[in-house]
Tab-separated table of C-alpha atoms in Angstrom:
chain	number	residue	atom	x	y	z
A	105	MET	CA	0.062	-0.112	0.101
A	106	GLN	CA	3.186	2.205	1.099
A	107	LEU	CA	4.448	1.897	-2.531
A	108	LYS	CA	1.196	2.514	-4.240
A	109	PHE	CA	0.439	5.940	-2.185
A	110	ILE	CA	4.376	7.284	-2.988
A	111	LEU	CA	3.331	6.402	-6.568
A	112	CYS	CA	0.383	8.472	-6.614
A	113	ILE	CA	2.098	11.031	-5.216
A	114	LEU	CA	5.328	11.254	-7.719
A	115	ILE	CA	2.248	10.970	-10.566
A	116	LEU	CA	0.113	14.065	-8.878
A	117	LEU	CA	3.179	16.459	-7.838
A	118	PRO	CA	3.726	18.214	-11.108
A	119	LEU	CA	-0.137	19.220	-11.398
A	120	ALA	CA	0.049	20.438	-7.536
A	121	SER	CA	3.623	22.256	-8.285
A	122	LEU	CA	1.600	24.758	-10.651
A	123	ALA	CA	-1.550	25.133	-8.552
A	124	GLN	CA	0.788	26.165	-5.919
A	125	GLU	CA	3.143	28.737	-8.050
A	126	LYS	CA	0.125	30.484	-8.466
A	127	LYS	CA	-0.579	30.788	-4.694
A	128	LEU	CA	3.233	31.756	-3.881
A	129	ARG	CA	3.854	34.909	-2.211
A	130	LYS	CA	7.557	36.477	-2.641
A	131	GLN	CA	9.729	39.089	-1.205
A	132	ILE	CA	7.612	39.220	2.219
A	133	PRO	CA	9.595	40.402	5.226
A	134	LEU	CA	10.060	37.668	8.169
A	135	ASP	CA	8.489	40.038	10.347
A	136	SER	CA	4.937	40.230	7.995
A	137	ILE	CA	4.656	36.533	8.044
A	138	ARG	CA	1.893	34.878	10.181
A	139	LEU	CA	3.432	31.638	11.872
A	140	SER	CA	3.569	29.751	15.040
A	141	ASP	CA	6.504	27.627	16.061
A	142	PRO	CA	8.898	28.932	13.511
A	143	PHE	CA	11.676	26.255	13.015
A	144	ILE	CA	14.625	27.428	10.215
A	145	LEU	CA	17.128	24.965	8.543
A	146	ALA	CA	19.792	26.604	7.210
A	147	ASP	CA	20.684	24.065	4.589
A	148	GLU	CA	24.905	24.597	3.148
A	149	ASN	CA	24.093	22.490	0.638
A	150	THR	CA	21.349	24.746	-1.242
A	151	SER	CA	22.440	27.716	0.917
A	152	THR	CA	19.067	28.355	1.504
A	153	TYR	CA	16.779	28.818	4.970
A	154	PHE	CA	13.766	26.701	4.945
A	155	MET	CA	11.247	27.726	7.768
A	156	THR	CA	8.645	25.475	9.025
A	157	GLY	CA	5.871	25.981	12.013
A	158	SER	CA	2.333	25.127	12.525
A	159	GLY	CA	0.286	24.797	9.910
A	160	GLY	CA	2.678	22.155	7.575
A	161	LYS	CA	3.719	25.139	5.224
A	162	MET	CA	7.236	25.840	4.259
A	163	TRP	CA	8.734	29.291	3.522
A	164	LYS	CA	12.497	29.682	1.571
A	165	SER	CA	14.553	32.504	1.816
A	166	LYS	CA	18.358	33.016	1.113
A	167	ASP	CA	19.045	36.255	3.585
A	168	LEU	CA	16.191	35.594	6.353
A	169	ALA	CA	15.023	39.071	5.777
A	170	PHE	CA	12.795	38.109	2.745
A	171	TRP	CA	10.762	34.734	2.250
A	172	THR	CA	9.056	33.364	-0.354
A	173	GLY	CA	5.941	30.467	0.603
A	174	PRO	CA	3.851	29.178	1.448
A	175	PHE	CA	5.773	25.751	-0.140
A	176	ASP	CA	2.972	22.330	0.532
A	177	VAL	CA	5.922	20.071	1.473
A	178	VAL	CA	3.748	17.306	3.497
A	179	LYS	CA	2.347	14.196	1.655
A	180	HIS	CA	0.833	11.982	4.904
A	181	ASP	CA	-1.189	8.960	4.284
A	182	PRO	CA	-4.828	9.562	4.187
A	183	ASP	CA	-5.382	5.959	5.017
A	184	SER	CA	-3.730	6.516	8.167
A	185	TRP	CA	-4.609	7.374	12.106
A	186	MET	CA	-4.078	10.817	10.561
A	187	GLY	CA	-7.367	10.981	8.306
A	188	LYS	CA	-7.472	12.992	5.254
A	189	ASN	CA	-6.780	16.317	6.595
A	190	PRO	CA	-5.652	16.275	9.748
A	191	MET	CA	-3.787	19.690	11.708
A	192	ILE	CA	-0.207	19.943	11.698
A	193	TRP	CA	1.745	21.971	14.386
A	194	ALA	CA	4.969	22.284	15.138
A	195	ALA	CA	6.944	21.564	12.356
A	196	GLU	CA	10.490	20.843	12.281
A	197	LEU	CA	13.299	19.922	9.700
A	198	HIS	CA	16.049	18.167	11.016
A	199	LYS	CA	19.345	16.807	8.279
A	200	TYR	CA	20.236	13.242	9.449
A	201	LYS	CA	22.770	10.960	7.771
A	202	GLY	CA	21.942	12.069	4.635
A	203	LYS	CA	18.211	12.783	4.708
A	204	TYR	CA	15.945	15.446	6.014
A	205	TYR	CA	13.074	14.808	8.167
A	206	TYR	CA	10.098	16.268	9.167
A	207	PHE	CA	8.867	15.922	12.855
A	208	ALA	CA	5.632	17.823	13.533
A	209	THR	CA	2.575	17.216	15.641
A	210	PHE	CA	-0.789	15.800	13.733
A	211	THR	CA	-4.176	16.071	15.202
A	212	ASN	CA	-7.128	14.218	13.641
A	213	ARG	CA	-10.009	15.900	15.275
A	214	ASP	CA	-12.440	13.395	14.017
A	215	ILE	CA	-10.993	10.963	16.379
A	216	LYS	CA	-11.536	11.418	20.330
A	217	ILE	CA	-9.098	8.895	22.241
A	218	ASP	CA	-10.617	10.441	26.178
A	219	THR	CA	-12.501	12.709	27.923
A	220	VAL	CA	-10.668	14.592	31.206
A	221	LYS	CA	-12.249	17.144	33.070
A	222	GLY	CA	-14.914	17.754	30.244
A	223	ASN	CA	-12.176	18.182	28.261
A	224	VAL	CA	-12.849	15.720	24.824
A	225	ILE	CA	-8.727	14.718	24.233
A	226	GLU	CA	-8.439	14.484	20.306
A	227	ARG	CA	-5.879	11.849	18.656
A	228	ARG	CA	-2.748	14.327	18.129
A	229	ALA	CA	0.918	12.709	18.448
A	230	SER	CA	4.187	13.505	17.115
A	231	HIS	CA	5.112	12.092	13.719
A	232	VAL	CA	8.129	11.756	11.363
A	233	LEU	CA	8.437	11.794	7.767
A	234	VAL	CA	11.211	12.170	5.200
A	235	SER	CA	12.621	13.281	2.105
A	236	ASP	CA	15.811	12.890	0.720
A	237	LYS	CA	15.454	17.044	0.050
A	238	PRO	CA	15.500	19.852	2.281
A	239	ASP	CA	12.313	21.161	0.324
A	240	GLY	CA	10.146	17.703	-0.119
A	241	PRO	CA	8.072	16.246	-0.252
A	242	TYR	CA	8.294	14.802	2.974
A	243	VAL	CA	6.719	10.943	3.123
A	244	PRO	CA	5.483	8.874	5.944
A	245	MET	CA	7.900	5.655	6.498
A	246	LYS	CA	7.493	1.934	8.311
A	247	ASP	CA	5.783	2.749	11.363
A	248	ASP	CA	2.743	3.893	11.498
A	249	THR	CA	3.010	5.095	15.353
A	250	TYR	CA	5.438	6.325	17.492
A	251	LEU	CA	4.180	7.535	20.387
A	252	PRO	CA	0.857	5.979	22.335
A	253	PRO	CA	-2.965	6.200	21.054
A	254	ASP	CA	-4.422	6.820	23.776
A	255	LYS	CA	-1.850	9.854	24.614
A	256	PRO	CA	-1.790	13.159	22.990
A	257	THR	CA	1.643	14.180	22.119
A	258	LEU	CA	3.093	17.159	20.752
A	259	ASP	CA	5.724	19.262	19.806
A	260	GLY	CA	8.892	16.286	19.018
A	261	THR	CA	11.758	17.265	18.282
A	262	LEU	CA	15.477	14.968	17.320
A	263	TRP	CA	18.106	14.825	19.878
A	264	VAL	CA	21.013	12.372	18.986
A	265	ASP	CA	23.407	11.466	22.101
A	266	GLN	CA	26.816	11.197	22.131
A	267	GLN	CA	27.012	7.610	21.642
A	268	ASP	CA	25.125	8.208	18.342
A	269	THR	CA	21.907	7.286	19.645
A	270	PRO	CA	18.767	9.442	18.408
A	271	TYR	CA	15.586	9.871	20.466
A	272	MET	CA	12.331	12.178	20.132
A	273	ILE	CA	12.265	14.198	22.818
A	274	TYR	CA	7.892	15.063	22.958
A	275	CYS	CA	5.297	16.781	25.417
A	276	HIS	CA	2.509	14.757	26.903
A	277	GLU	CA	-0.555	17.328	26.800
A	278	TRP	CA	-1.471	18.825	29.934
A	279	LEU	CA	-5.364	18.535	28.910
A	280	GLN	CA	-5.056	14.908	29.900
A	281	ASN	CA	-2.775	14.191	32.237
A	282	TRP	CA	-3.091	17.694	34.081
A	283	ASP	CA	0.115	18.893	34.925
A	284	GLY	CA	2.218	18.086	31.253
A	285	THR	CA	5.502	16.291	30.991
A	286	MET	CA	8.582	16.344	29.103
A	287	GLU	CA	9.467	12.818	28.151
A	288	LYS	CA	11.756	11.089	25.651
A	289	ILE	CA	11.689	8.112	23.774
A	290	GLU	CA	14.512	6.099	21.630
A	291	LEU	CA	14.267	5.826	17.817
A	292	LYS	CA	15.436	3.533	15.279
A	293	PRO	CA	18.388	4.185	13.643
A	294	ASP	CA	17.230	5.345	10.497
A	295	LEU	CA	14.509	7.150	12.592
A	296	SER	CA	11.461	5.210	10.529
A	297	GLY	CA	9.879	3.980	13.918
A	298	SER	CA	10.666	4.294	18.122
A	299	LEU	CA	11.998	1.614	20.655
A	300	GLY	CA	10.386	0.609	23.621
A	301	LYS	CA	8.487	3.175	25.844
A	302	GLY	CA	8.903	6.889	26.399
A	303	GLU	CA	9.896	8.239	29.754
A	304	ILE	CA	9.315	11.364	31.837
A	305	LEU	CA	12.396	14.027	31.955
A	306	PHE	CA	10.782	16.509	33.906
A	307	ARG	CA	7.114	18.226	34.578
A	308	ALA	CA	5.537	21.416	34.310
A	309	SER	CA	4.797	21.551	37.890
A	310	ASP	CA	8.588	21.354	38.050
A	311	SER	CA	9.402	24.963	36.636
A	312	PRO	CA	9.583	27.949	39.433
A	313	TRP	CA	8.852	30.575	36.762
A	314	SER	CA	5.472	29.559	35.330
A	315	LYS	CA	2.328	30.306	36.779
A	316	GLU	CA	-1.355	30.242	36.639
A	317	LYS	CA	-4.507	30.964	39.111
A	318	ASN	CA	-6.759	28.259	40.411
A	319	ASP	CA	-10.326	28.321	40.757
A	320	GLU	CA	-10.026	29.818	44.230
A	321	GLY	CA	-7.649	32.897	42.713
A	322	LYS	CA	-4.533	31.203	43.957
A	323	THR	CA	-1.161	31.373	42.205
A	324	ILE	CA	0.144	27.659	41.428
A	325	PRO	CA	2.826	26.054	39.054
A	326	ASN	CA	1.444	26.260	35.346
A	327	LYS	CA	0.811	23.150	33.652
A	328	VAL	CA	1.872	23.396	30.116
A	329	THR	CA	5.005	21.853	28.799
A	330	ASP	CA	5.598	23.111	25.049
A	331	GLY	CA	8.220	23.708	22.652
A	332	PRO	CA	11.404	21.517	23.535
A	333	PHE	CA	14.988	21.938	21.996
A	334	ILE	CA	18.041	20.362	22.889
A	335	PHE	CA	21.487	21.934	22.845
A	336	ARG	CA	25.005	21.516	24.198
A	337	THR	CA	27.068	24.670	25.357
A	338	GLN	CA	30.547	25.109	24.120
A	339	THR	CA	31.568	23.888	27.806
A	340	GLY	CA	29.602	20.597	27.170
A	341	LYS	CA	26.508	21.490	29.351
A	342	LEU	CA	23.184	19.839	27.959
A	343	GLY	CA	20.303	22.264	28.350
A	344	MET	CA	16.421	22.226	26.682
A	345	LEU	CA	14.562	25.265	25.945
A	346	TRP	CA	11.104	24.826	26.365
A	347	THR	CA	7.884	27.263	26.864
A	348	SER	CA	5.075	27.541	28.968
A	349	TRP	CA	3.005	30.292	30.341
A	350	VAL	CA	3.523	33.338	33.429
A	351	HIS	CA	-0.493	33.711	33.796
A	352	ASP	CA	-1.533	35.444	30.255
A	353	ASP	CA	2.252	35.563	28.964
A	354	TYR	CA	3.348	33.112	27.080
A	355	THR	CA	6.691	32.272	28.096
A	356	GLN	CA	10.400	30.814	27.109
A	357	GLY	CA	12.047	29.319	29.911
A	358	VAL	CA	15.577	26.812	29.807
A	359	ALA	CA	16.351	23.670	31.789
A	360	TYR	CA	20.263	22.492	32.494
A	361	SER	CA	21.039	18.356	32.673
A	362	GLU	CA	23.101	17.741	35.866
A	363	SER	CA	24.556	14.634	34.458
A	364	GLY	CA	25.186	16.247	30.937
A	365	THR	CA	22.440	13.472	29.394
A	366	ILE	CA	19.436	13.262	28.319
A	367	ASP	CA	18.287	11.408	31.094
A	368	GLY	CA	18.831	14.476	33.416
A	369	PRO	CA	18.332	15.462	36.462
A	370	TRP	CA	16.693	18.367	34.707
A	371	ILE	CA	17.312	21.250	36.972
A	372	GLN	CA	15.089	24.545	36.021
A	373	GLU	CA	16.117	27.889	35.548
A	374	GLU	CA	14.570	30.397	38.327
A	375	GLU	CA	13.763	32.725	35.417
A	376	PRO	CA	12.707	32.984	31.883
A	377	ILE	CA	15.230	33.764	29.498
A	378	THR	CA	12.954	35.883	26.704
A	379	PRO	CA	10.303	39.175	27.541
A	380	PRO	CA	7.034	37.679	27.746
A	381	ASN	CA	4.798	36.952	25.152
A	382	TYR	CA	7.734	35.170	23.102
A	383	GLY	CA	8.270	31.445	23.085
A	384	HIS	CA	8.721	27.723	21.227
A	385	GLY	CA	12.652	28.583	20.650
A	386	MET	CA	15.001	26.612	18.678
A	387	LEU	CA	18.662	27.382	17.700
A	388	PHE	CA	20.177	27.634	14.742
A	389	THR	CA	23.409	29.321	13.007
A	390	ASN	CA	22.970	31.923	9.845
A	391	PHE	CA	25.706	31.360	6.993
A	392	ASP	CA	27.722	34.308	8.518
A	393	GLY	CA	27.919	32.103	11.408
A	394	GLN	CA	25.927	34.123	13.964
A	395	LEU	CA	23.873	31.399	16.242
A	396	LEU	CA	20.372	32.946	16.670
A	397	MET	CA	17.083	31.924	18.091
A	398	SER	CA	14.377	31.193	16.214
A	399	LEU	CA	10.873	31.996	18.264
A	400	HIS	CA	7.359	33.875	17.616
A	401	SER	CA	5.917	36.630	19.370
A	402	HIS	CA	2.250	36.566	20.907
A	403	ARG	CA	-0.404	38.521	21.601
A	404	VAL	CA	-4.440	38.127	21.581
A	405	GLY	CA	-6.564	40.158	18.580
A	406	GLU	CA	-9.558	40.950	19.030
A	407	ASN	CA	-11.455	38.172	17.520
A	408	GLY	CA	-9.687	36.497	20.658
A	409	ARG	CA	-7.078	34.371	18.439
A	410	TYR	CA	-3.871	34.126	18.645
A	411	ILE	CA	-1.630	36.473	16.580
A	412	ARG	CA	2.002	35.111	16.024
A	413	HIS	CA	5.032	36.327	14.213
A	414	PRO	CA	8.806	34.682	13.775
A	415	LYS	CA	11.637	36.771	15.644
A	416	LEU	CA	15.278	36.223	15.703
A	417	PHE	CA	17.408	37.058	18.824
A	418	LYS	CA	20.918	36.911	19.005
A	419	VAL	CA	22.720	34.216	21.406
A	420	ASP	CA	25.693	33.158	23.282
A	421	ILE	CA	26.198	29.430	24.560
A	422	SER	CA	30.112	30.000	25.080
A	423	GLY	CA	29.807	29.892	28.809
A	424	ASP	CA	28.077	27.086	31.064
A	425	LYS	CA	24.626	28.692	30.450
A	426	LEU	CA	22.602	30.220	27.135
A	427	VAL	CA	22.763	34.051	27.458
A	428	VAL	CA	19.784	35.403	24.987
A	429	GLY	CA	21.495	38.904	23.175
A	430	GLU	CA	19.428	41.840	21.452
A	431	SER	CA	16.864	41.019	18.703
A	432	TYR	CA	18.323	40.277	15.625
A	433	ASP	CA	17.201	42.018	12.417
A	434	PRO	CA	17.587	40.184	9.265
A	435	GLY	CA	17.411	43.287	6.948
A	436	GLU	CA	19.959	45.586	8.525
């Protein structure tokens, strides 16, 4: 079935490309793009920046300042658990052993897996697609699922440890467990599936900076774990970017592994690392050698919907801890 599916994709690609060309926007400034969870791959082979995020689209740029898109790059299997038209969140691009991998959260709203405290939990999971090229198309691999179908999981990212073992780091959503967790699961050597069971690294309530008010008006730890990204400082310290909330402010934090491995224990920093209403960060180095953090700004529009735009900050990891510098304007 998978071979037939891939052959159909190849036949339809020329027609899809013609239709897509008419919808493309060109020379769009970065801060004019509406996008949550921006993830940027600086691909040296093509001297091109590729940006993905929530929504399942891709943008391309040669200079970070002006972008062309959005491109359709996902060719999921409509006969899989994802269904015909899944929601796609927090897509990431990772180059690994000569191929390109698309880590994303897929949601099939037609499948309900649980009900907790009146909230209906939809089928949602982190999954991995593959391509030979950074601009896709990204197609399914062997395994139908990476994570348990009865758990809503999101924001999967790739980490390869010093023994060359690949892992997916992901969140178990707070809507089900009421105290969101950050978890890891080992991946197969070609990332085509997962091995064993997920293990908890830390919980949302471990953070000293994330807060919310309960029904009685008392301040308590926030429930949300969001957007993990693993990095290592130049001194060898292992860190994890992750996001939660400080009351109504979407906020970027960081934790560090005391053991220097993915198993932790993870020690949370006392304070957030960015101004309020920035989050879901990741790190990349631009073609000039500058380390940057890509994340999105966050505000609520008049209709109550979130308005988010990509934003870049300069970052320094020469010491034991990540230091966020001034904002970076690629147009200057």
